Short mmCIF file of C-alpha atoms in Angstrom, two decimals:
data_model
loop_
_atom_site.label_atom_id
_atom_site.label_comp_id
_atom_site.label_asym_id
_atom_site.label_seq_id
_atom_site.Cartn_x
_atom_site.Cartn_y
_atom_site.Cartn_z
CA UNK N 548 91.06 98.28 140.36
CA UNK N 549 93.30 95.22 140.21
CA UNK N 550 91.78 92.01 141.44
CA UNK N 551 93.39 89.35 143.58
CA UNK N 552 96.69 88.27 142.07
CA UNK N 553 98.49 85.00 142.65
CA UNK N 554 101.91 83.72 141.69
CA UNK N 555 103.11 81.59 140.15
CA UNK N 556 100.39 80.52 137.73
CA UNK N 557 101.65 76.99 137.42
CA UNK N 558 104.16 74.97 139.41
CA UNK N 559 105.58 71.47 139.07
CA UNK N 560 107.28 69.85 142.05
CA UNK N 561 108.33 66.35 143.06
CA UNK N 562 107.28 64.43 146.13
CA UNK N 563 109.01 65.56 149.31
CA UNK N 564 109.77 69.05 148.07
CA UNK N 565 108.49 72.28 149.58
CA UNK N 566 106.49 74.99 147.81
CA UNK N 567 105.54 78.61 148.51
CA UNK N 568 102.55 80.23 146.87
CA UNK N 569 101.93 83.96 146.96
CA UNK N 570 98.83 86.13 146.99
CA UNK N 571 98.20 89.88 146.79
CA UNK N 572 94.73 90.96 147.92
CA UNK N 573 92.57 93.69 146.47
CA UNK N 574 93.67 97.10 147.70
CA UNK N 575 91.91 97.92 150.97
CA UNK N 576 91.15 94.29 151.82
CA UNK N 577 92.58 93.11 155.11
CA UNK N 578 91.61 89.45 155.05
CA UNK N 579 93.07 86.65 152.94
CA UNK N 580 91.80 83.08 152.78
CA UNK N 581 93.35 80.06 151.10
CA UNK N 582 91.44 77.20 149.50
CA UNK N 583 92.48 73.95 147.81
CA UNK N 584 90.44 72.85 144.79
CA UNK N 585 91.02 69.31 143.61
CA UNK N 586 89.91 68.64 140.04
CA UNK N 587 86.17 68.05 139.88
CA UNK N 588 85.46 69.20 143.43
CA UNK N 589 84.54 72.37 145.25
CA UNK N 590 87.21 74.45 146.99
CA UNK N 591 88.20 73.29 150.49
CA UNK N 592 89.08 75.89 153.14
CA UNK N 593 92.68 75.84 154.35
CA UNK N 594 93.33 79.09 156.26
CA UNK N 595 91.99 82.57 156.88
CA UNK N 596 94.17 85.47 157.98
CA UNK N 597 93.02 88.88 159.14
CA UNK N 598 95.31 91.70 160.22
CA UNK N 599 98.25 89.27 160.12
CA UNK N 600 96.63 86.84 162.55
CA UNK N 601 95.30 83.37 161.78
CA UNK N 602 91.52 83.45 162.23
CA UNK N 603 90.57 80.06 160.91
CA UNK N 604 92.13 76.74 159.94
CA UNK N 605 90.60 73.93 157.93
CA UNK N 606 91.18 70.20 158.23
CA UNK N 607 94.65 70.12 156.68
CA UNK N 608 97.87 68.61 158.10
CA UNK N 609 100.60 70.67 159.74
CA UNK N 610 102.57 70.45 156.49
CA UNK N 611 100.42 73.38 155.42
CA UNK N 612 101.26 76.78 156.89
CA UNK N 613 100.64 80.38 155.95
CA UNK N 614 101.35 83.91 156.99
CA UNK N 615 100.16 87.41 156.20
CA UNK N 616 102.46 90.37 155.86
CA UNK N 617 101.99 94.01 156.98
CA UNK N 618 100.90 94.95 153.43
CA UNK N 619 98.20 92.21 153.74
CA UNK N 620 99.75 89.97 151.09
CA UNK N 621 100.04 86.34 152.04
CA UNK N 622 102.08 83.21 151.46
CA UNK N 623 100.97 79.59 151.66
CA UNK N 624 103.70 77.03 152.34
CA UNK N 625 103.39 73.30 151.88
CA UNK N 626 106.19 71.02 153.09
CA UNK N 627 106.96 67.39 152.25
CA UNK N 628 104.73 67.42 149.18
CA UNK N 629 102.57 64.40 148.43
CA UNK N 630 100.98 63.38 145.14
CA UNK N 631 97.61 64.20 146.69
CA UNK N 632 98.62 67.83 147.12
CA UNK N 633 98.22 68.32 143.36
CA UNK N 634 95.42 70.85 143.03
CA UNK N 635 94.46 74.41 142.20
CA UNK N 636 95.26 76.65 145.17
CA UNK N 637 92.97 79.64 145.41
CA UNK N 638 93.45 82.81 147.36
CA UNK N 639 90.48 84.98 148.26
CA UNK N 640 90.46 88.44 149.80
CA UNK N 641 87.74 90.32 151.64
CA UNK N 642 87.51 93.69 153.38
CA UNK N 643 86.97 92.11 156.77
CA UNK N 644 86.87 88.57 158.09
CA UNK N 645 83.15 88.18 158.73
CA UNK N 646 80.91 85.41 157.45
CA UNK N 647 79.04 87.71 155.06
CA UNK N 648 82.01 89.64 153.74
CA UNK N 649 82.25 88.88 150.03
CA UNK N 650 85.32 86.86 149.17
CA UNK N 651 86.94 87.70 145.85
CA UNK N 652 88.98 84.89 144.39
CA UNK N 653 92.18 85.05 142.40
CA UNK N 654 92.85 82.85 139.35
CA UNK N 655 94.73 80.31 141.43
CA UNK N 656 98.06 78.52 141.28
CA UNK N 657 97.99 75.10 139.63
CA UNK N 658 100.34 72.81 141.58
CA UNK N 659 101.36 69.48 140.11
CA UNK N 660 103.30 67.04 142.28
CA UNK N 661 105.12 64.27 140.43
CA UNK X 221 82.62 65.57 156.17
CA UNK X 222 80.65 67.16 153.37
CA UNK X 223 78.21 69.61 154.88
CA UNK X 224 76.77 71.04 151.66
CA UNK X 225 75.44 68.61 149.06
CA UNK X 226 74.89 69.89 145.52
CA UNK X 227 73.00 68.37 142.62
CA UNK X 228 73.02 67.63 139.77
CA UNK X 229 76.69 67.11 138.93
CA UNK X 230 76.07 68.24 135.37
CA UNK X 231 73.23 69.88 133.48
CA UNK X 232 72.59 70.52 129.80
CA UNK X 233 69.92 72.96 128.62
CA UNK X 234 69.01 74.77 125.44
CA UNK X 235 69.36 78.52 125.10
CA UNK X 236 66.45 80.21 126.85
CA UNK X 237 65.90 77.31 129.23
CA UNK X 238 65.83 77.64 133.03
CA UNK X 239 68.47 75.43 134.64
CA UNK X 240 67.93 74.75 138.35
CA UNK X 241 70.74 73.72 140.69
CA UNK X 242 69.94 72.45 144.17
CA UNK X 243 71.86 72.41 147.43
CA UNK X 244 71.14 70.96 150.85
CA UNK X 245 72.96 71.65 154.07
CA UNK X 246 73.16 69.93 157.44
CA UNK X 247 74.55 72.52 159.82
CA UNK X 248 71.78 74.80 161.08
CA UNK X 249 74.44 77.30 162.20
CA UNK X 250 74.99 78.30 158.57
CA UNK X 251 73.51 81.72 157.97
CA UNK X 252 74.94 82.97 154.69
CA UNK X 253 74.56 81.18 151.37
CA UNK X 254 76.43 82.48 148.32
CA UNK X 255 76.58 81.05 144.81
CA UNK X 256 79.77 81.21 142.79
CA UNK X 257 80.38 80.85 139.05
CA UNK X 258 83.69 79.49 137.79
CA UNK X 259 84.97 79.48 134.22
CA UNK X 260 87.88 77.23 133.17
CA UNK X 261 91.21 78.69 134.25
CA UNK X 262 89.59 81.28 136.50
CA UNK X 263 88.82 81.56 140.17
CA UNK X 264 85.20 81.43 141.41
CA UNK X 265 83.26 84.70 141.17
CA UNK X 266 80.33 85.63 143.41
CA UNK X 267 76.98 85.60 141.58
CA UNK X 268 74.37 86.14 144.26
CA UNK X 269 73.95 85.43 147.98
CA UNK X 270 71.09 85.03 150.44
CA UNK X 271 70.49 85.05 154.20
CA UNK X 272 68.02 82.58 155.79
CA UNK X 273 65.55 85.30 156.78
CA UNK X 274 64.63 85.73 153.10
CA UNK X 275 62.88 83.05 150.99
CA UNK X 276 63.85 84.41 147.58
CA UNK X 277 66.33 86.84 146.08
CA UNK X 278 66.65 87.97 142.46
CA UNK X 279 69.55 89.69 140.76
CA UNK X 280 69.18 90.04 137.02
CA UNK X 281 68.59 86.60 135.51
CA UNK X 282 69.70 84.79 138.67
CA UNK X 283 67.30 83.82 141.47
CA UNK X 284 67.95 82.02 144.75
CA UNK X 285 65.09 80.20 146.44
CA UNK X 286 65.61 79.31 150.10
CA UNK X 287 63.69 76.81 152.24
CA UNK X 288 64.94 77.11 155.81
CA UNK X 289 62.78 74.30 157.24
CA UNK X 290 64.00 71.85 154.60
CA UNK X 291 67.56 73.18 154.81
CA UNK X 292 67.66 73.52 151.04
CA UNK X 293 68.36 76.31 148.57
CA UNK X 294 68.49 76.48 144.82
CA UNK X 295 69.74 78.65 141.97
CA UNK X 296 67.55 79.37 138.94
CA UNK X 297 69.01 80.95 135.80
CA UNK X 298 66.34 82.63 133.67
CA UNK X 299 66.68 82.85 129.89
CA UNK X 300 69.99 80.96 129.97
CA UNK X 301 72.63 81.86 127.39
CA UNK X 302 75.63 79.94 126.00
CA UNK X 303 77.83 82.40 127.94
CA UNK X 304 76.36 81.00 131.17
CA UNK X 305 78.14 77.69 130.49
CA UNK X 306 80.38 77.30 133.53
CA UNK X 307 80.70 75.42 136.80
CA UNK X 308 78.43 76.65 139.57
CA UNK X 309 79.10 76.18 143.27
CA UNK X 310 76.83 76.76 146.21
CA UNK X 311 78.46 77.58 149.50
CA UNK X 312 77.62 78.31 153.11
CA UNK X 313 79.24 80.07 156.04
CA UNK X 314 78.38 80.79 159.65
CA UNK X 315 78.93 83.60 162.09
CA UNK X 316 80.92 83.33 165.24
CA UNK X 317 83.13 80.72 166.79
CA UNK X 318 86.33 80.02 164.94
CA UNK X 319 84.67 79.80 161.53
CA UNK X 320 84.70 83.50 160.66
CA UNK X 321 84.57 83.74 156.88
CA UNK X 322 85.18 80.07 156.11
CA UNK X 323 83.15 79.06 153.07
CA UNK X 324 81.99 75.45 152.80
CA UNK X 325 81.41 74.63 149.14
CA UNK X 326 79.24 72.08 147.39
CA UNK X 327 80.71 69.69 144.82
CA UNK X 328 79.82 71.89 141.86
CA UNK X 329 77.50 71.63 138.84
CA UNK X 330 78.83 71.80 135.29
CA UNK X 331 76.26 73.72 133.24
CA UNK X 332 76.24 73.58 129.44
CA UNK X 333 73.86 75.84 127.52
CA UNK X 334 73.50 74.88 123.87
CA UNK X 335 72.80 77.63 121.29
#
């Protein structure tokens, strides 16, 4: 079975631009979560979506938004990019949205903001 | 606010050694504690997880020890191998409220196993 896939692999943007990152969950998984991993730190929770509804939001500004589509894939959008948004953005999928449902992570999208 | 504190930041052991990574948490509402392994260029992968009603869990060469009263848990890697060299993260999540499956991660430990 294919794992979680993310696109693009790498992305370079300049300050003030907007970016869209994409994620396809494992087949049969209905929940997608997004995390930001700054170099040298643990992943930080951004959003969780389940059945196309937002179920959780981390401590990130409104410049960050996401959505989940009927096929359970998801997009993360970041507007008005700042240098501090440079990070690895991870998508994780799980069958359900519960606390003990194993989250399977994709390889991430490396975003560099210049 | 960091709710899961992990130590040490880095660890070097010889092949066959038993590296131990420790984590402490503050929020007593946490009730699920997974450990993830991350190789360079890859996303984190689940290694082993524990619930607070169990004091120890073993899966292969990996063991979690859990001390609920001290709000601490640790990962032990038996007979470590060079292939275990990676970054390890502890994490925690809680049921209910608006947290659902949100994972709160520690800062990570870079493990190097020398041949």
